[in-house]
Coordinates of C-alpha atoms and ligand atoms in Angstrom, one line a residue:
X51 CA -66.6 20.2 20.0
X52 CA -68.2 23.1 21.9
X53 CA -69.1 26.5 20.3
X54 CA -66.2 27.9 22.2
X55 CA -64.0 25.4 20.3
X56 CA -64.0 25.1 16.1
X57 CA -62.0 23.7 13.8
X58 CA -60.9 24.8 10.5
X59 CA -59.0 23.6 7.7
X60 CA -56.6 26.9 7.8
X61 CA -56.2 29.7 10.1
X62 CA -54.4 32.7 9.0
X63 CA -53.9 35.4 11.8
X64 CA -53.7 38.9 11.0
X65 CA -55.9 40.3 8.5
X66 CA -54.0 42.7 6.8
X67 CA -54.1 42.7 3.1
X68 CA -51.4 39.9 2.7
X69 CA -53.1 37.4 5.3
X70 CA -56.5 38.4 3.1
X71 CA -55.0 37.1 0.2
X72 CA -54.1 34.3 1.9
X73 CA -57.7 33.3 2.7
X74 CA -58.5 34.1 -0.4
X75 CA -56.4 32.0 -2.3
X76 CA -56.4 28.7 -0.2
X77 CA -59.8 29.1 0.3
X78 CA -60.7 29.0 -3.8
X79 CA -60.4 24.7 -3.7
X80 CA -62.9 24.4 -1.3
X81 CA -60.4 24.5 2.1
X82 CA -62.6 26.1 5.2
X83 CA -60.2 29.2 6.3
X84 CA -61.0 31.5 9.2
X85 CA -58.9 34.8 9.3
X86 CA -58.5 35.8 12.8
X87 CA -57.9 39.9 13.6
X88 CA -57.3 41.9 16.7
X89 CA -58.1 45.1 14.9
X90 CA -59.6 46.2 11.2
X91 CA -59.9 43.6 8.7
X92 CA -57.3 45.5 5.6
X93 CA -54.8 46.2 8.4
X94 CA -51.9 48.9 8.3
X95 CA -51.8 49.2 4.2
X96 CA -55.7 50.3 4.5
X97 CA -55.9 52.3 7.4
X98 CA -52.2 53.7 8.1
X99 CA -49.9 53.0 6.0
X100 CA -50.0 52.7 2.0
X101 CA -53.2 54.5 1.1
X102 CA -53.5 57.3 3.6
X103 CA -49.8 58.2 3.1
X104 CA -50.6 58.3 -0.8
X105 CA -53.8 60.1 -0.2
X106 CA -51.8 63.0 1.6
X107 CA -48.9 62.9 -1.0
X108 CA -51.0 62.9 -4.5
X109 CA -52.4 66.7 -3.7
X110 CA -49.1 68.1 -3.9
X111 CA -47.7 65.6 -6.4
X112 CA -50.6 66.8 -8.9
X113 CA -50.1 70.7 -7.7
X114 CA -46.7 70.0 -8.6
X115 CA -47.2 68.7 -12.0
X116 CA -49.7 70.9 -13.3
X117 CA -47.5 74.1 -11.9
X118 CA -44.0 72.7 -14.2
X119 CA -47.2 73.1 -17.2
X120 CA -47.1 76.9 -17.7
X121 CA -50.6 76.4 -19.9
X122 CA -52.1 75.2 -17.5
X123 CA -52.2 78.1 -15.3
X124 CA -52.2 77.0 -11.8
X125 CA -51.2 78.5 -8.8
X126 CA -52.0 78.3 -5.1
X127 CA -51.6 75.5 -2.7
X128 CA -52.6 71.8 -1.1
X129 CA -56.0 72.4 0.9
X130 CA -55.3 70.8 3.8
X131 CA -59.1 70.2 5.1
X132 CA -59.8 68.4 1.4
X133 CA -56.4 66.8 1.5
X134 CA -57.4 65.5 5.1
X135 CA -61.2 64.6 4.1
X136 CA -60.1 62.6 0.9
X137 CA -57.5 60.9 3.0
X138 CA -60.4 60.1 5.3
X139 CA -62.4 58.4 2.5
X140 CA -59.5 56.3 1.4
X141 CA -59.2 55.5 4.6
X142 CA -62.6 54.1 5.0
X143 CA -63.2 56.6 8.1
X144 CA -61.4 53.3 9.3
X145 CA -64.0 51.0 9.5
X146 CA -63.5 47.9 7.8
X147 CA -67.1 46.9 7.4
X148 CA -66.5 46.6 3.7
X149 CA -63.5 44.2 3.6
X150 CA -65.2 42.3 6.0
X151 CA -67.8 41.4 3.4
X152 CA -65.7 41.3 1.1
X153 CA -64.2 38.1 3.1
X154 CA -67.2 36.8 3.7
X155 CA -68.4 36.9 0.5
X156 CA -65.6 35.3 -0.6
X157 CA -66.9 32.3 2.3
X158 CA -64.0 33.1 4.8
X159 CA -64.8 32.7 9.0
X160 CA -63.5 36.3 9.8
X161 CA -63.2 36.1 14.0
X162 CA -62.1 38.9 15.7
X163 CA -59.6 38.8 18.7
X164 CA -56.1 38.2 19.4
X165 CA -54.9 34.7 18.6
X166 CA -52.1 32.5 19.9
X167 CA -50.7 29.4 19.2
X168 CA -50.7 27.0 22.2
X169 CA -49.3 23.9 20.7
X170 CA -49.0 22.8 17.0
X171 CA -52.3 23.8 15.0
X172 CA -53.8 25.4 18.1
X173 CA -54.8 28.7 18.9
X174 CA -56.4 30.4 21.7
X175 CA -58.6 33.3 20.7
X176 CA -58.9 36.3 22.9
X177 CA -61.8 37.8 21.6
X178 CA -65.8 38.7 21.9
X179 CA -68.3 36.6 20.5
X180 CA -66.6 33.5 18.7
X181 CA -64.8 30.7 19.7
X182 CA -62.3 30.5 22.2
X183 CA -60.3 27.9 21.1
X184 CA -59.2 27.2 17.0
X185 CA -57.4 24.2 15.5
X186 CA -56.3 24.0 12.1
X187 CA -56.2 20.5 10.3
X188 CA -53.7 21.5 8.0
X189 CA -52.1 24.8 8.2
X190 CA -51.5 28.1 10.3
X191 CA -50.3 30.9 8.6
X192 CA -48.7 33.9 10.6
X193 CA -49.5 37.6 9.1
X194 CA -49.3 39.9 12.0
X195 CA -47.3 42.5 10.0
X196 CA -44.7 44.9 12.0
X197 CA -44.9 47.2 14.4
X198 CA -42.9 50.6 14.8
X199 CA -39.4 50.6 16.4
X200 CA -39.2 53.0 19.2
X201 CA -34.8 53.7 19.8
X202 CA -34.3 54.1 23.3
X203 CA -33.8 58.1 23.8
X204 CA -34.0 59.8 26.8
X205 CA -37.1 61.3 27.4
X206 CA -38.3 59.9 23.8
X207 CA -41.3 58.0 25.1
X208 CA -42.4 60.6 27.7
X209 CA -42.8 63.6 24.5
X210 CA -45.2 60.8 23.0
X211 CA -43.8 61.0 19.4
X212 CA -45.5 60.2 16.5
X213 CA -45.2 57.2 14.3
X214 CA -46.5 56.5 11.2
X215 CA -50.2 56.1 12.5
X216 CA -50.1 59.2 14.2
X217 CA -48.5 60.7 10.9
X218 CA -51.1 58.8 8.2
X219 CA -54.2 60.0 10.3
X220 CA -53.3 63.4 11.3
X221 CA -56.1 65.4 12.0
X222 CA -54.0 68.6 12.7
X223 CA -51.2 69.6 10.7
X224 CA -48.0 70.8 13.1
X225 CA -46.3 74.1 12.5
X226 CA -43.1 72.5 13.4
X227 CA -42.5 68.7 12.8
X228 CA -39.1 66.7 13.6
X229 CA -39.1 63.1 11.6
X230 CA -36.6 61.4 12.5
X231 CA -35.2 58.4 9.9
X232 CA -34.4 58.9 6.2
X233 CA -36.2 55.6 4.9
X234 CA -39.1 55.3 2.9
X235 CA -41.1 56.3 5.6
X236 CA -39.4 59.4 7.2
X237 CA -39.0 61.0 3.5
X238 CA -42.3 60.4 2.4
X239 CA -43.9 62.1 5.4
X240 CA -41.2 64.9 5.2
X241 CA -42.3 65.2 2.0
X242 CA -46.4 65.3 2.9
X243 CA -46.2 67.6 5.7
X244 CA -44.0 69.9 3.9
X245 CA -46.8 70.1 1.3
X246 CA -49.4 70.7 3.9
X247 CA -47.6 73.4 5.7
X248 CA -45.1 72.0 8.4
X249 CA -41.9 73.6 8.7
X250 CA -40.0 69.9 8.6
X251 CA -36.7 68.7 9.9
X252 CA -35.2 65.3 8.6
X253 CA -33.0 63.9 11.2
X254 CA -30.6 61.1 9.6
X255 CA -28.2 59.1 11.2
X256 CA -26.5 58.1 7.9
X257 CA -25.3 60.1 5.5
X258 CA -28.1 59.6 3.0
X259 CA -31.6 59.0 2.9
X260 CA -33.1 55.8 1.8
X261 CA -30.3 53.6 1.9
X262 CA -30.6 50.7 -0.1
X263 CA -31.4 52.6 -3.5
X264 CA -29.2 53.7 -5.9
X265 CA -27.1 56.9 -4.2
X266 CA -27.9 59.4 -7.2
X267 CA -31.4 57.9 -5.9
X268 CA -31.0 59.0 -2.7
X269 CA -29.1 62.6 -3.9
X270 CA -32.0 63.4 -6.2
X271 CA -34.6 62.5 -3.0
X272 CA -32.5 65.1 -0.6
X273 CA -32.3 67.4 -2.9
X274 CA -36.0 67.4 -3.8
X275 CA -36.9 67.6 0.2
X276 CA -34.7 70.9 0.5
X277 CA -36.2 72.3 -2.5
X278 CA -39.7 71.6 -1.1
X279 CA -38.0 73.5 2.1
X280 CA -37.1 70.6 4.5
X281 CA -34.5 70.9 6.7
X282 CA -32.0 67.3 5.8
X283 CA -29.6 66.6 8.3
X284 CA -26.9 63.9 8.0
X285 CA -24.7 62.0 10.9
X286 CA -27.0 63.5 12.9
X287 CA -28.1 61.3 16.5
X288 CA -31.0 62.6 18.7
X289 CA -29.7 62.2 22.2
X290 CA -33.4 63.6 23.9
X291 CA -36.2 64.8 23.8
X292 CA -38.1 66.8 26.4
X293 CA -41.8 68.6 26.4
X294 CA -42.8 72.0 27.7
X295 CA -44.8 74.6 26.1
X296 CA -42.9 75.5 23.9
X297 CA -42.9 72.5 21.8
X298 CA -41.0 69.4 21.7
X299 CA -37.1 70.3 22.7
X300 CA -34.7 68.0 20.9
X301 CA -30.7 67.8 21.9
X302 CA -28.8 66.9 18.7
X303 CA -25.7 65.2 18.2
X304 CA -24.2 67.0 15.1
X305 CA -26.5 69.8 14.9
X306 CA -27.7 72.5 16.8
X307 CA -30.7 71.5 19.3
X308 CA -34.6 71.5 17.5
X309 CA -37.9 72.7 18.9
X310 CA -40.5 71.2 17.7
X311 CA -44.3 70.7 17.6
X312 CA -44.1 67.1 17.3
X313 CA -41.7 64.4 16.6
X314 CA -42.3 61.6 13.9
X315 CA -40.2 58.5 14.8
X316 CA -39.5 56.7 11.5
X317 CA -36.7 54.7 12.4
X318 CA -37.8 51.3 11.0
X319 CA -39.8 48.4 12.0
X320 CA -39.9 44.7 13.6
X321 CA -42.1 41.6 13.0
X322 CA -45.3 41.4 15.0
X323 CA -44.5 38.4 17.0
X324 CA -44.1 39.5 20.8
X325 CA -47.5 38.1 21.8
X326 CA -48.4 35.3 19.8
X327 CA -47.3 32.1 21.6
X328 CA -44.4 31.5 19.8
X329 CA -42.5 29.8 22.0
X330 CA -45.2 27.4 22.5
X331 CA -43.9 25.8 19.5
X332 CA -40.2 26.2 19.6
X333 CA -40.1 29.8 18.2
X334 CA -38.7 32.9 19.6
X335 CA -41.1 35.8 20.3
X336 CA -40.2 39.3 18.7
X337 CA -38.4 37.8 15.8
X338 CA -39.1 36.8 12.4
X339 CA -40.8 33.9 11.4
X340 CA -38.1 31.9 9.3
X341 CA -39.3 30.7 6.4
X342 CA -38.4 28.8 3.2
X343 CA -39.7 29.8 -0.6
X344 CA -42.8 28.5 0.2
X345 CA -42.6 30.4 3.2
X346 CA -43.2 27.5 5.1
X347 CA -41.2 27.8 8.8
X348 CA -37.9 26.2 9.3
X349 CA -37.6 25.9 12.3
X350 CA -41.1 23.9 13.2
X351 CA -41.7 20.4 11.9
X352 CA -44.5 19.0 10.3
X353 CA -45.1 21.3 7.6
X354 CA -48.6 23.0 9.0
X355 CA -46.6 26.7 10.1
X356 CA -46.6 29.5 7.5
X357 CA -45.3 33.0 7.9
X358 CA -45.8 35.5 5.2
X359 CA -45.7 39.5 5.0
X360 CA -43.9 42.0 6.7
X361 CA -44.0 39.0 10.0
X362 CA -41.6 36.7 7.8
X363 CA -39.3 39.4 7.9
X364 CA -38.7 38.4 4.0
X365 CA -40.6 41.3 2.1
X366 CA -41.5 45.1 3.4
X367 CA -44.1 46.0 0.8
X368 CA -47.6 45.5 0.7
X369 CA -47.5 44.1 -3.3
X370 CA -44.2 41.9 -2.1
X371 CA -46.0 40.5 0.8
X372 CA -49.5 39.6 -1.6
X373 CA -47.1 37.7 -3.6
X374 CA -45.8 35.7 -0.9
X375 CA -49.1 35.3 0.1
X376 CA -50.5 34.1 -3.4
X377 CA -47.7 31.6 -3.1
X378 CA -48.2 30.2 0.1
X379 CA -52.4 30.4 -0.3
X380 CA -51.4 27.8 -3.3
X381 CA -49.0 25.5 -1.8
X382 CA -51.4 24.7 1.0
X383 CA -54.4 24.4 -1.5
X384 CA -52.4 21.9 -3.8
X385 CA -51.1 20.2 -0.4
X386 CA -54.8 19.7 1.0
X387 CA -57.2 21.2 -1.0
X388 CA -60.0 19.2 -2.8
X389 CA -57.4 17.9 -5.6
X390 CA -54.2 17.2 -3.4
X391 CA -55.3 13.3 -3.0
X392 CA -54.6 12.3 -6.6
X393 CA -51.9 14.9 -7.1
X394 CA -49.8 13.4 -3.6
X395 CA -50.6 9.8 -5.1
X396 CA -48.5 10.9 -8.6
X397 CA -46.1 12.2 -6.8
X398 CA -44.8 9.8 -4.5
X399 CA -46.2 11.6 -1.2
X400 CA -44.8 14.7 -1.7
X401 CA -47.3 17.3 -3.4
X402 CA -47.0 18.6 -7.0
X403 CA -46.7 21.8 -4.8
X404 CA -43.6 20.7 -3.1
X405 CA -42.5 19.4 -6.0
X406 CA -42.8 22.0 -8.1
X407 CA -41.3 24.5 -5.2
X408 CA -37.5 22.9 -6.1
X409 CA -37.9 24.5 -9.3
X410 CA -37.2 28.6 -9.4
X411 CA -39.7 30.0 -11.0
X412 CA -42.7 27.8 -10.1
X413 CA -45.6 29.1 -8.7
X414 CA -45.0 27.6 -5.5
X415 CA -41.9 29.1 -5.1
X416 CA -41.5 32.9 -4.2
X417 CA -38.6 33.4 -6.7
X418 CA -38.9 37.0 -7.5
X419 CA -38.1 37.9 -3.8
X420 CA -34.7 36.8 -4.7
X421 CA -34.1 38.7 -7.7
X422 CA -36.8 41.6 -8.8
X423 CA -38.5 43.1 -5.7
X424 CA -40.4 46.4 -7.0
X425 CA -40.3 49.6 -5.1
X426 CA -41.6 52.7 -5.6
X427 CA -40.7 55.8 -3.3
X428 CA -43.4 58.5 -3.9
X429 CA -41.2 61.5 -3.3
X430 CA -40.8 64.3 -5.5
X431 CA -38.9 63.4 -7.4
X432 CA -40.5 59.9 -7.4
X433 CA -37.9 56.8 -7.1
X434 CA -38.5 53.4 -8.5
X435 CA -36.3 50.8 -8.6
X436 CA -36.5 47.2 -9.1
X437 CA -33.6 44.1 -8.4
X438 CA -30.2 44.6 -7.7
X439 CA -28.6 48.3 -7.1
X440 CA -24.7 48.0 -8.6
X441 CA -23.2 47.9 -5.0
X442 CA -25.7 44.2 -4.5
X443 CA -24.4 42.8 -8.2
X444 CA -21.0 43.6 -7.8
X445 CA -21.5 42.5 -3.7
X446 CA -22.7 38.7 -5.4
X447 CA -20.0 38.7 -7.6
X448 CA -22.0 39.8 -10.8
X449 CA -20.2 41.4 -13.4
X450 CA -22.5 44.1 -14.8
X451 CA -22.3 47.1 -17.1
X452 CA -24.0 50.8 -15.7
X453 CA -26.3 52.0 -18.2
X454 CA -27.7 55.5 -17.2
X455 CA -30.1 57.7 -19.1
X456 CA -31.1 61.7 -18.5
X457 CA -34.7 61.2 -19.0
X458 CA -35.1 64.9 -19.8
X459 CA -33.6 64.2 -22.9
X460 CA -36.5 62.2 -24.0
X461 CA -39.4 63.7 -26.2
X462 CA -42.2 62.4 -23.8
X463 CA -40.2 63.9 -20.8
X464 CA -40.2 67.6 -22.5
X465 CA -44.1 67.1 -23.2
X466 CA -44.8 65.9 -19.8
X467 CA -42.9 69.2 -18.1
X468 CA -40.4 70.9 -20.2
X469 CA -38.2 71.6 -17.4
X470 CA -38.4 67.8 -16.6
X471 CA -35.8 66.2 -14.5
X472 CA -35.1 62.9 -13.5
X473 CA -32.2 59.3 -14.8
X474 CA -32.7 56.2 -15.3
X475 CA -30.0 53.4 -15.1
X476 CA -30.2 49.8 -15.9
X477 CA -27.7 47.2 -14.8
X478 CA -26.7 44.7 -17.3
X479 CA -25.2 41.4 -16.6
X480 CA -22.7 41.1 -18.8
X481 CA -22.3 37.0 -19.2
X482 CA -25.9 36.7 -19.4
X483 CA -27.0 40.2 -21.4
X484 CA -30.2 40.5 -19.3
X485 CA -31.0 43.3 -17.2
X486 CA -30.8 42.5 -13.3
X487 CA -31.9 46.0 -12.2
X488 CA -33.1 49.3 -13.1
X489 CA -33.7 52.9 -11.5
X490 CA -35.8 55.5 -12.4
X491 CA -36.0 59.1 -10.6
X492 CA -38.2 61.7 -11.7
X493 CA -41.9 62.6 -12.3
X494 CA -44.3 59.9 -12.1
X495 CA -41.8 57.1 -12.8
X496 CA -43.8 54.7 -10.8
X497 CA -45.5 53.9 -13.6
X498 CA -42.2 53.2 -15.7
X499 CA -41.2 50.4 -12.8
X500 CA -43.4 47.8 -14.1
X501 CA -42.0 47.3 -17.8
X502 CA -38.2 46.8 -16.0
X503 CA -39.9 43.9 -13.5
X504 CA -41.6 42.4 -16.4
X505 CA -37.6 42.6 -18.1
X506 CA -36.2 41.6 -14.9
X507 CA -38.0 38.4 -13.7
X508 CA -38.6 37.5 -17.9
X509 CA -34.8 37.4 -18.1
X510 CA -35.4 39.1 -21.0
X511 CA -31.9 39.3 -23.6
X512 CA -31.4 43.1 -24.7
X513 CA -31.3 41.9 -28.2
X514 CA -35.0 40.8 -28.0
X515 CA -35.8 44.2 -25.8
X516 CA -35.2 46.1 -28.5
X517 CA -38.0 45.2 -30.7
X518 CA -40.5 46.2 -27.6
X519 CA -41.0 49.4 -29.1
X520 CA -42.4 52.5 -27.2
X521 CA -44.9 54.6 -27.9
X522 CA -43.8 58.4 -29.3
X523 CA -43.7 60.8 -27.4
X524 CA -43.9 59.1 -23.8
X525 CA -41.1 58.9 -21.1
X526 CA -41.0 55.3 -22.0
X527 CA -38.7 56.4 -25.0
X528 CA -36.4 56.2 -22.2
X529 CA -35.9 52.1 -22.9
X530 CA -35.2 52.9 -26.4
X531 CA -32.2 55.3 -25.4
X532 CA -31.1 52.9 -22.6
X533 CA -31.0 50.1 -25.3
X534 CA -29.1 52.9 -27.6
X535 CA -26.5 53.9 -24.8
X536 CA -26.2 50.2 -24.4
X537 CA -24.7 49.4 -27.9
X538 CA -27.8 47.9 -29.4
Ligands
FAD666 C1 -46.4 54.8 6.4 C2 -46.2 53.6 5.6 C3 -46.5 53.7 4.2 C4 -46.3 52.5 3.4 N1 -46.6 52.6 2.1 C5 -46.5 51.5 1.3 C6 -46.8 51.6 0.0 O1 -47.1 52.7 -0.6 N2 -46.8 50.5 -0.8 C7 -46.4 49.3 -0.2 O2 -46.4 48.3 -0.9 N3 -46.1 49.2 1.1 C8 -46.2 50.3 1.9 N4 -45.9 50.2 3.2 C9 -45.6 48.8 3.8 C10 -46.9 48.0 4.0 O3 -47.8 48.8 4.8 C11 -46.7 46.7 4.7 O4 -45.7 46.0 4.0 C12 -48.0 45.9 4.7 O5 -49.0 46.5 5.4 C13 -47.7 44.5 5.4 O6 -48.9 43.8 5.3 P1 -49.1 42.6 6.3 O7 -50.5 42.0 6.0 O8 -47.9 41.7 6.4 O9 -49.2 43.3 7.8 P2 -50.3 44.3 8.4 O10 -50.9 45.1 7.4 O11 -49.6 44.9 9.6 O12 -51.4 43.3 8.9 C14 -51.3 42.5 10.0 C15 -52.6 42.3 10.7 O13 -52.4 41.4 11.8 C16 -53.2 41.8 12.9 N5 -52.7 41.1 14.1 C17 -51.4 41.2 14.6 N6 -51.2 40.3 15.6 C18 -52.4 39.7 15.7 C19 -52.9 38.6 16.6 N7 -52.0 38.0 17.5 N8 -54.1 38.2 16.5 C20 -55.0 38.7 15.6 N9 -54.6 39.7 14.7 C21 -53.3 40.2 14.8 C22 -53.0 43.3 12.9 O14 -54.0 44.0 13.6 C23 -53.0 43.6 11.4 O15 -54.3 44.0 11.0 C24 -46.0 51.3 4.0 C25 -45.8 51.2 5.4 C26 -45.9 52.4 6.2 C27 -45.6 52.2 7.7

């Protein structure tokens, strides 16, 4: 084999944090991996996504706090230059030189270029410096991510909106700034930029923002955004969009036309997959990778393809797509790492993995996508929900009881802020009496999220829940009245 040509036990493309943990985690028994990146090593969650979009949201979130604290005196508002240098730190000034040696040190082949599969366990690497060609003995695991839907608007393309790059690693903030899509996204930048000074416009389609949580979820969110002084439209369709120098010129269907500074286009995302030789293995390009719980690909024999992350179409979030990543990173080390021989010979030729996988629950088997995905909306107020919303249960045929809370009439909730706001809600499954979601809006409520996954995926019976006792006076009293409102 030529320099230009290497082999490896595993490749993973795309080096954002879910194909890192990947690497990481197949490479522990001794499997060679090489993690192959067109861009930074950390990929959008580092750089553009996840931690510069928190960076610009926390200044307000603590200004915000602290003001609802009459003692503790503070007035004034978000410093944009700090706001924008701290986001810069997080952001590593984006270079990745750390995370590449963090991969190294952790003995994964990081080569940089674009790869593509040519046939079954081949790549071709369009890159500087390494090899051309790859082949993996075992495995290849897709995790290219997603990539920004642009709708097709007149004119749309020609203003050069924004999307969330643009909007994570703003250097200027705009006076006027249009986003248009009420997901996580498009509120959580309406949110930002309203802190930092925009005058913001929320352009929704719908009727609601953030559509899959619970709608007093959504409410609470909308309401929040006008307070901060966003402008919310519902059923509202942006026909064009046009530059001069004036601004950005925006003709609304079910509004009045918008001028703008600049346009944020936050109308959802699609799996990296246009350029990555797909087809040379029976696969579309531009669609999700289809994958099973082990997020192994359907549609491709010979068990050696892997998609995982926001490519597999299957998970959206950063900590969904580590999961998926920690389960697939063990499947292929119990299938060929250093132990698999012995562990193939007990089982008949099938690894313990693959064994195991039939089995909901295992660790080879990416269960809790099912039932207990965790999201956290950092709005003000923050939304957190985790599972299924009512309209999902009752949509699989789920009989479940509404159990909702007003947080503010908790101790903890009063100390935190006395003019606290925010409900919670759990869903109980009746037959089973086991909570199968939960909702939480209000002041940091992220942090109250994990204690409903932990009830969630533990199928935890509300009879043994209420001897987890919380601590006086926090928020999490909240369980406690839950439990109460509940009949316990
Ligand atoms: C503004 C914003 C905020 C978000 N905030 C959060 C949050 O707070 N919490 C959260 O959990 N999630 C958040 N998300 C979602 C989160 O960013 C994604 O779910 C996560 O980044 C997906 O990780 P990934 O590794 O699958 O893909 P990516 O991070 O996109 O990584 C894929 C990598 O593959 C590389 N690549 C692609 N094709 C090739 C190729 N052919 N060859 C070589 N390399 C290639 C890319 O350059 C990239 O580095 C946010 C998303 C956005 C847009």
């Amino acid at each position: 084999m030529t320099e230009h040509a290497q082999e490896f036990d595993v490749v993973v493309v795309g080096a954002g944090a879910v194909g890192e943990n990947v690497a990481d985690r197949a490479g522990r028994t001794g499997l060679r991996v090489a993690l192959v990146e067109h861009a930074l090593v950390g990929g959008e969650c580092s750089y553009w996504a996840c931690m510069p979009s928190k960076a610009l949201l926390r200044p307000g979130a603590v200004l915000a706090a602290a003001r609802a604290v009459a003692g503790a005196g503070v007035s004034g508002a978000v410093d944009v230059a700090a706001t924008f240098a701290t986001r810069d730190d997080v952001a590593h000034h984006w270079d990745d030189g750390s995370q590449v040696d963090w991969a190294q040190g952790a003995g994964i082949t990081v080569l940089r270029g674009h790869a593509r599969l040519t046939a079954p366990r081949e790549l071709a690497i369009d890159g500087s410096g390494g090899p051309a060609r790859v082949t993996a003995r075992h495995a290849v695991v897709i995790a290219t991510g997603s990539e920004p839907v642009m709708p097709s608007i007149e004119g749309l393309a020609e203003v050069e909106p924004w999307t969330s790059r643009e909007a994570t690693s703003a250097q200027l903030v705009p006076a006027r700034l249009a986003v248009l899509g009420g997901g996580v996204v498009g509120v959580e930048m309406a949110t930002a930029f309203a802190d930092l000074g925009s005058d913001v416009t929320l352009v929704v389609r719908g009727d609601r923002v953030l559509a899959p949580a619970e709608p007093f979820a959504s409410q609470a969110v909308a309401d929040g955004l006008r307070a901060l002084g966003v402008t919310v439209l519902f059923g509202t369709q942006t026909r064009s969009a046009r530059r001069d120098d004036d601004g950005v010129h925006l003709s609304l269907d079910g509004a009045p036309d918008l001028v703008v500074d600049e346009v944020l286009v936050a109308t959802g995302r699609r799996p990296r997959t246009s350029d990555l030789g797909l087809e040379t293995v029976g696969l579309a390009a531009g669609k999700a990778v289809a994958v099973d719980d082990r997020l192994q690909a359907t549609d491709v024999d010979g068990g050696w393809l892997f998609a995982v992350g926001d490519v597999s179409g299957r998970t959206a979030t950063t900590h969904q797509g580590k999961y998926d990543a920690r389960v697939v990173g063990d499947v292929i080390a119990a299938r060929f790492g250093a132990k698999a021989g012995a562990k193939d010979a007990e089982h008949g030729g099938l690894s313990a993995a693959d064994e195991a996988a039939a089995t909901p629950w295992s660790r080879y088997r990416a269960t809790a996508d099912e039932a207990s995905v965790p999201q956290v909306v950092f709005t003000r107020p923050e939304v957190a929900w985790v599972g299924l919303t009512e309209q999902a249960a009752r949509d699989r045929g789920l009989q479940v009881r509404v159990v909702g809370y007003d947080i503010a009439n908790v101790a903890g909730a009063y100390v935190l802020a006395p003019g606290y706001a925010g409900r919670a809600q759990m869903l109980v499954d009746e037959t089973r009496a086991v909570i199968v979601g939960a909702t939480f809006v209000g002041p940091d409520v992220a942090e109250l999220l994990h204690a409903a996954t932990i009830a969630v995926v533990g199928q935890v019976p509300l009879d043994r829940l209420w001897h987890a006792v919380p601590s006086y006076p926090t928020v999490s009293e909240v369980w406690l009245r839950l439990l109460e409102s509940a009949g316990l």
